[in-house]
mmCIF file of C-alpha atoms in Angstrom:
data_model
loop_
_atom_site.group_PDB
_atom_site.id
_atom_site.type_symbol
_atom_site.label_atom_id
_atom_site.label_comp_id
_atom_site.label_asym_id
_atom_site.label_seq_id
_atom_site.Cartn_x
_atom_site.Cartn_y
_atom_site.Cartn_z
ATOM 1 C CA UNK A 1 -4.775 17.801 16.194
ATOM 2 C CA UNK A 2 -1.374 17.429 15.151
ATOM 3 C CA UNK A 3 -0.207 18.640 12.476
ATOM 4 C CA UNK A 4 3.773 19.242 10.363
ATOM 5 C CA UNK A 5 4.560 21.651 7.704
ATOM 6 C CA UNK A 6 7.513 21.476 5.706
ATOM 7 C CA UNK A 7 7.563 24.879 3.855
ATOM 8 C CA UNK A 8 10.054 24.282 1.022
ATOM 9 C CA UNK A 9 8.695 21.947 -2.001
ATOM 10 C CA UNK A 10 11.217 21.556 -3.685
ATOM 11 C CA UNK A 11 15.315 22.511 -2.454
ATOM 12 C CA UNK A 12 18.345 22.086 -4.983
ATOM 13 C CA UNK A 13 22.221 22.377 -3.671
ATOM 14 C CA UNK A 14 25.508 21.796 -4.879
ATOM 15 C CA UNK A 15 27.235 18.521 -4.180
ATOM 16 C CA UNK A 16 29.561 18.889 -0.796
ATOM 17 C CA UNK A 17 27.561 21.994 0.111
ATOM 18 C CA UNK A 18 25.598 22.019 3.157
ATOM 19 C CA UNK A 19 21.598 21.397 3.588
ATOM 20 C CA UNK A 20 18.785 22.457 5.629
ATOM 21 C CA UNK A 21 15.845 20.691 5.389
ATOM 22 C CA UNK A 22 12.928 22.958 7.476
ATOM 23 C CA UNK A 23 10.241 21.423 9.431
ATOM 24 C CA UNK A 24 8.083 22.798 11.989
ATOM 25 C CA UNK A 25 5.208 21.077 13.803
ATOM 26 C CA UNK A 26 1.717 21.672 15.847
ATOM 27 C CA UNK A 27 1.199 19.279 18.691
ATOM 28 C CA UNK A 28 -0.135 19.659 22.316
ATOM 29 C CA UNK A 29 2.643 17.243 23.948
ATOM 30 C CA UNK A 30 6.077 16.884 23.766
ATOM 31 C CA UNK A 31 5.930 15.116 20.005
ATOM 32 C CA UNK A 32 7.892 11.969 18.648
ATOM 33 C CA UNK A 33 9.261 12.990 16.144
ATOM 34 C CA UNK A 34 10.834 11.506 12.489
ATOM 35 C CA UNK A 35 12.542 12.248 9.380
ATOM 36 C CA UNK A 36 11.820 10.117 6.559
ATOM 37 C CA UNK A 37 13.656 9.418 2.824
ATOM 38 C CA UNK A 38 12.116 8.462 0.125
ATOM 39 C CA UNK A 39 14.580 7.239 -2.742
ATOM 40 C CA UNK A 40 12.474 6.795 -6.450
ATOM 41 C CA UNK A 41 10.617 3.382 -6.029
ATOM 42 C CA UNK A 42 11.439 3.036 -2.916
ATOM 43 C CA UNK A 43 9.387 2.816 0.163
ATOM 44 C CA UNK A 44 10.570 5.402 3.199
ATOM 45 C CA UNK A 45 13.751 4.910 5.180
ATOM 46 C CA UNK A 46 14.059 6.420 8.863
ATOM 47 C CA UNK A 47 16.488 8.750 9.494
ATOM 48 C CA UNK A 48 16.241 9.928 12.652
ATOM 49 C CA UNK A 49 13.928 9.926 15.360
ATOM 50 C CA UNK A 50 13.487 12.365 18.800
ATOM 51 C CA UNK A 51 11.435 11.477 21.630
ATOM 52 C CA UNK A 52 13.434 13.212 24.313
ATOM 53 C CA UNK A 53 16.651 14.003 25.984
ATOM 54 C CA UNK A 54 19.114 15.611 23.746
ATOM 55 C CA UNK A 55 17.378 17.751 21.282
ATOM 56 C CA UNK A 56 20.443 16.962 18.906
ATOM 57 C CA UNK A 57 20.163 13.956 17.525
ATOM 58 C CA UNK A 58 22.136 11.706 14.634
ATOM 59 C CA UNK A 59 21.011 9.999 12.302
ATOM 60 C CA UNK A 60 21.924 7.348 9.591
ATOM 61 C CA UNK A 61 24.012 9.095 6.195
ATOM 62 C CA UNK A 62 25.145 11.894 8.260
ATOM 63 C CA UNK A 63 22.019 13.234 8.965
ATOM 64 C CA UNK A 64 21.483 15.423 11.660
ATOM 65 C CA UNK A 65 18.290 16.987 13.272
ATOM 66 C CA UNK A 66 17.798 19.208 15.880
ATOM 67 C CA UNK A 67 14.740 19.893 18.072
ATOM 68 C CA UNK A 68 13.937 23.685 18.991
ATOM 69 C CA UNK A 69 10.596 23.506 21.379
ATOM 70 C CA UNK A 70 10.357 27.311 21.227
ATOM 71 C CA UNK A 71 10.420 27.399 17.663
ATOM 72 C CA UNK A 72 8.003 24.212 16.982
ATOM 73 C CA UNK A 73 10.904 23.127 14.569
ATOM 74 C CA UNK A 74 12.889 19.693 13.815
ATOM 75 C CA UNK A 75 15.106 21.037 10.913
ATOM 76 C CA UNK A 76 17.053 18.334 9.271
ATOM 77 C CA UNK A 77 20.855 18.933 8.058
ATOM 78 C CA UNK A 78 23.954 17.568 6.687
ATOM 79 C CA UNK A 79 26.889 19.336 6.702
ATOM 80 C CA UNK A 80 27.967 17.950 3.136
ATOM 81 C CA UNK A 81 26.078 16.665 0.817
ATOM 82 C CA UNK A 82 26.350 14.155 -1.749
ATOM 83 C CA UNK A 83 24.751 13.186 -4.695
ATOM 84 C CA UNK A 84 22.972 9.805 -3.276
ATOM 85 C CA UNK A 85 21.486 12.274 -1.437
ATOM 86 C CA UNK A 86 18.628 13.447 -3.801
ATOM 87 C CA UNK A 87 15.461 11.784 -2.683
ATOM 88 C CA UNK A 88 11.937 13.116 -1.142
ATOM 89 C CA UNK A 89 12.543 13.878 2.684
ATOM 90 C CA UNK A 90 9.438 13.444 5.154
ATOM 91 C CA UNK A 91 9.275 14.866 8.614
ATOM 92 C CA UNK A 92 6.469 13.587 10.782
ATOM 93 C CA UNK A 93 5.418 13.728 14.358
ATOM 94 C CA UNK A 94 3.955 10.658 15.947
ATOM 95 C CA UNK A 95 2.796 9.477 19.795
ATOM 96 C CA UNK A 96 -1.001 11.074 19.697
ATOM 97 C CA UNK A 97 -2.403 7.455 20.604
ATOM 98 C CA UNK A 98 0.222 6.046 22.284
ATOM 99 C CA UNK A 99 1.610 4.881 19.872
ATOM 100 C CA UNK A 100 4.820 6.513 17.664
ATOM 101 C CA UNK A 101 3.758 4.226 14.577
ATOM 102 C CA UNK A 102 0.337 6.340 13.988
ATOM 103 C CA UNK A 103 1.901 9.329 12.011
ATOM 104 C CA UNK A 104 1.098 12.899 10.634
ATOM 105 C CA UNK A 105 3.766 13.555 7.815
ATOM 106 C CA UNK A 106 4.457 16.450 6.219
ATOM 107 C CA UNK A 107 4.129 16.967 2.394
ATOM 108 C CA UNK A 108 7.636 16.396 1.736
ATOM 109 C CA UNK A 109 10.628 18.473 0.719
ATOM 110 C CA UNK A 110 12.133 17.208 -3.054
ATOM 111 C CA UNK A 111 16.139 17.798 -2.981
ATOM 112 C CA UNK A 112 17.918 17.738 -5.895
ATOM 113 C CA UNK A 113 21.831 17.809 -5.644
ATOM 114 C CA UNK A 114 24.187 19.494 -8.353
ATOM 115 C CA UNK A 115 27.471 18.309 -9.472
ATOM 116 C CA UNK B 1 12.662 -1.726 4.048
ATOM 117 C CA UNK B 2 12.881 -4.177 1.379
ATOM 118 C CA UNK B 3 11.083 -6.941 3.248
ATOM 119 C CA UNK B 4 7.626 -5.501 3.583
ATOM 120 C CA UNK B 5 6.217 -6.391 -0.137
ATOM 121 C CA UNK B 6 3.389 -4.463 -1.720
ATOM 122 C CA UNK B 7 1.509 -5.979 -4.561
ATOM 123 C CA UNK B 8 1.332 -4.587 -7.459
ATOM 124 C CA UNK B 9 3.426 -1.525 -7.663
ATOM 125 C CA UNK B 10 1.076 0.142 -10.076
ATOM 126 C CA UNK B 11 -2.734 -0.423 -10.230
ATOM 127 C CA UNK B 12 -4.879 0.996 -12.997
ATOM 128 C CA UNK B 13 -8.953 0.665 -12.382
ATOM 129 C CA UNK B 14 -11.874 2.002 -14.316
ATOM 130 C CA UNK B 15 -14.216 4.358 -12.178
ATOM 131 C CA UNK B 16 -16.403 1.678 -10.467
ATOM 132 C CA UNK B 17 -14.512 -1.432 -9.918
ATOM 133 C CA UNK B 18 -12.861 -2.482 -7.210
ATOM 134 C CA UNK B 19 -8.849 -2.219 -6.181
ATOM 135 C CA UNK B 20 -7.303 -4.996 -3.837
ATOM 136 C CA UNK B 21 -3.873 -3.901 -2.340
ATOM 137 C CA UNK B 22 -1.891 -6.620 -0.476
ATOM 138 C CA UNK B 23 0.775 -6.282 1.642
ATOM 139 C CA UNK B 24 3.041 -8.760 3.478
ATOM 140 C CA UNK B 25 4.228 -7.790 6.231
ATOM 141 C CA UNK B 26 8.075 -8.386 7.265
ATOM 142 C CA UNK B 27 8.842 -11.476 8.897
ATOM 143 C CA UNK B 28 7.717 -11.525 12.400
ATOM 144 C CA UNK B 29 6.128 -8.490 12.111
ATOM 145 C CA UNK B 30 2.177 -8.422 13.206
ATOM 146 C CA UNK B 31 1.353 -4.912 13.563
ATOM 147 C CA UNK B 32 0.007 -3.450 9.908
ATOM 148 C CA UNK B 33 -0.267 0.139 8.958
ATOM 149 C CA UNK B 34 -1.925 1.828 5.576
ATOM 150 C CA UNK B 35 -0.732 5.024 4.413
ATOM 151 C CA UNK B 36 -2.211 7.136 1.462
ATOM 152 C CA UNK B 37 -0.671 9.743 -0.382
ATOM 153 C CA UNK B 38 -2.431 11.789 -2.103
ATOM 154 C CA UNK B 39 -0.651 13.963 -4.931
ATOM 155 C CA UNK B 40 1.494 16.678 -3.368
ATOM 156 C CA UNK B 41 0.123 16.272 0.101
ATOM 157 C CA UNK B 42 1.797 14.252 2.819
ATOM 158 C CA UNK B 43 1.202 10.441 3.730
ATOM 159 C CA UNK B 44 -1.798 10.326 5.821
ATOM 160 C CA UNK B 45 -2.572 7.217 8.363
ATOM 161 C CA UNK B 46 -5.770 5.600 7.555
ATOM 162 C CA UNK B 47 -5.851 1.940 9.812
ATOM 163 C CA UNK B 48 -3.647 0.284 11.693
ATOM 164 C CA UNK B 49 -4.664 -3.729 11.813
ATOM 165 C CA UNK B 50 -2.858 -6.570 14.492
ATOM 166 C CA UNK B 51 -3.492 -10.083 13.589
ATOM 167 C CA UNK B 52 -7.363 -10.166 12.687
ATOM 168 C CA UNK B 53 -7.791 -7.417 14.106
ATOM 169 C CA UNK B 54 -8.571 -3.430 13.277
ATOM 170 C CA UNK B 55 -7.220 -1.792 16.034
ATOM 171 C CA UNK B 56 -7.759 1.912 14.649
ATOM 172 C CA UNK B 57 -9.374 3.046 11.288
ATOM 173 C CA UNK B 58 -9.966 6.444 12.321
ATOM 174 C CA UNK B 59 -8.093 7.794 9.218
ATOM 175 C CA UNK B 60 -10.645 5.303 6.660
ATOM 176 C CA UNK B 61 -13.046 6.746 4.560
ATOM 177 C CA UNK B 62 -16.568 5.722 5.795
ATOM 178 C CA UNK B 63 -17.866 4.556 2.844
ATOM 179 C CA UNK B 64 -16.285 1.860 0.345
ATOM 180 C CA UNK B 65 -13.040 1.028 2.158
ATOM 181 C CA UNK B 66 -12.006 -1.885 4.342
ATOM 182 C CA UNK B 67 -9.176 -3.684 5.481
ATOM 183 C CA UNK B 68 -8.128 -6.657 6.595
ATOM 184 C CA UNK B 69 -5.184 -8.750 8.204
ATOM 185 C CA UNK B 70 -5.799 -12.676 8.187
ATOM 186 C CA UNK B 71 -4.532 -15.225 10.702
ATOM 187 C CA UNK B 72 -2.537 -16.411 7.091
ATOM 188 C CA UNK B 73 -1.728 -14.606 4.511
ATOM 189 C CA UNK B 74 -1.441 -10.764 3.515
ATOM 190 C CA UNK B 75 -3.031 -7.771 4.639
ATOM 191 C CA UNK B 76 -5.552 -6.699 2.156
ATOM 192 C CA UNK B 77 -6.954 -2.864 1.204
ATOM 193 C CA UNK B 78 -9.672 -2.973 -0.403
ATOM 194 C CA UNK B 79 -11.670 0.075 -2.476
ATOM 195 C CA UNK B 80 -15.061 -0.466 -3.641
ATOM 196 C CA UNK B 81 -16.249 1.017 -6.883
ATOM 197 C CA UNK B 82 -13.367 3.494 -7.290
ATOM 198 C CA UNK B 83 -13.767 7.037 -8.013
ATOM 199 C CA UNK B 84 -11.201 8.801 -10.003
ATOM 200 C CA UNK B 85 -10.121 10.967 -5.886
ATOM 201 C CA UNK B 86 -8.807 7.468 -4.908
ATOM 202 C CA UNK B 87 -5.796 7.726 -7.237
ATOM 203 C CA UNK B 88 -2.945 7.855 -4.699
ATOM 204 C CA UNK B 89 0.012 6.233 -3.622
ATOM 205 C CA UNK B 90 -0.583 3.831 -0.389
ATOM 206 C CA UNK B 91 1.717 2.801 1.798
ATOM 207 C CA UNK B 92 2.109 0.152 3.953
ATOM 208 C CA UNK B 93 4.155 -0.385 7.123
ATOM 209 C CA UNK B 94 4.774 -3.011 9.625
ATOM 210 C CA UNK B 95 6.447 -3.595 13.028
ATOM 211 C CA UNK B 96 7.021 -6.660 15.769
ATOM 212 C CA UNK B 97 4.505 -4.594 18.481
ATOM 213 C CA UNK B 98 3.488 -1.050 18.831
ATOM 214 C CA UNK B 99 6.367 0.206 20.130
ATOM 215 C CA UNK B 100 6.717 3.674 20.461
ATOM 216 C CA UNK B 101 10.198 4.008 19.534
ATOM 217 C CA UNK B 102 9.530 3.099 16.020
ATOM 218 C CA UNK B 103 12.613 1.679 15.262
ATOM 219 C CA UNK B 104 11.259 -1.322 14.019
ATOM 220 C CA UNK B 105 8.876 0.125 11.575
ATOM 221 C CA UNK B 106 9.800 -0.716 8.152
ATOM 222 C CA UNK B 107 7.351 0.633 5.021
ATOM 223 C CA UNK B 108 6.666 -0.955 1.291
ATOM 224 C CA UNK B 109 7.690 0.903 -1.808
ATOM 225 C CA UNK B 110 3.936 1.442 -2.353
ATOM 226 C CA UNK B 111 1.050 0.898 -4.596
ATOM 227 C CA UNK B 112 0.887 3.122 -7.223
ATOM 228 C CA UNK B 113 -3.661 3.102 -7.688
ATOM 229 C CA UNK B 114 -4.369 5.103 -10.849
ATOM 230 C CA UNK B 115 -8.315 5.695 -11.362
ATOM 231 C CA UNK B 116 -8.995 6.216 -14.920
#
């Protein structure tokens, strides 16, 4: 079964300093897989998505993910972040079925940003 | 993400009665998915529904919970006689097919179900 783990509960940082969100991930395929944001009250915006090709991949806000097959990791970063930034951050993996929209999230990494 | 509506936003029930969550799917969209979230875990799939149709509830209790997507009209979750473990967030998504690239898959601001 499929599975994602995001190890850090909670991350703070300082406005315009950089962020790495982990994520790694237990799957018998080559996985689809997401990151998610989740502002207060809000429902969850996609970020980014990999399903193949290159395992760097951009995303919306200056988001940036990058897929590591050895590692079983899709670690999400931003070189500089800002405050709009502090939200609840999902990775998934998808594609068990067939299907990329039947997903297995993680339990979410809170970010709080610092001015 | 702001056109897939979820009704209400926050849902309190006594142990016993039963919770109706709707959500409308995005216009043109006929492909439903539910989503719980339990307190600090992850969202977990329970059903994904086409136009009258269940196409996979493999992630549904066994007992107590359906779910439904009419010809007209919302998709509904339903929970009979709630237990206090049901208090969750859930989620639900929508998308024009069941495309694998996901692109098109836009989720609700949820329904807060509190179990008192």
């Amino acid at each position: 079964a499929q599975s994602v783990t995001q190890p850090d509960i909670h991350i703070t940082v300082s406005e315009g300093a950089s962020l790495e969100l982990r994520c790694n991930y237990s799957y018998g395929a080559t996985p689809y897989l997401f990151w998610y944001v989740q502002s207060p009250g809000q429902g969850l915006q996609l970020l980014l998505k990999y399903f193949s090709g290159d395992t760097l991949v951009q995303g919306i806000k200056g988001f940036e993910a990058e897929f590591k097959r050895s590692q079983s990791s899709f670690n999400l970063r931003k070189p500089s972040v800002h405050w709009s930034d502090a939200a609840e951050y999902f990775c998934a993996v998808g594609g068990e079925t067939g299907t990329a929209s039947k997903l297995t999230f993680g339990t979410g990494t809170r970010l709080q940003v610092t001015l | 993400n702001a056109g897939v509506m979820q009704n209400p936003r926050h849902l309190v029930r006594r142990r016993g009665q039963e919770a109706r969550l709707r959500c409308s799917p995005m216009k043109g969209h006929s492909h439903v998915y539910w989503y719980r979230q339990l307190p600090e875990e992850g969202l977990k799939f329970m059903v994904y529904l086409q136009k009258e149709n269940i196409i996979d509830e493999s992630g549904m209790p066994k007992e107590r919970f359906s779910a439904e997507f009419p010809k007209e009209g919302p998709s509904i979750l339903r929970i009979q006689q709630v237990v206090r473990g049901d208090s969750a967030a859930y989620f639900c998504a929508s998308s024009p097919t069941a495309s694998a690239t996901n692109e098109k898959l836009f989720f609700g601001s949820g329904t807060q179900l509190s179990v008192l």
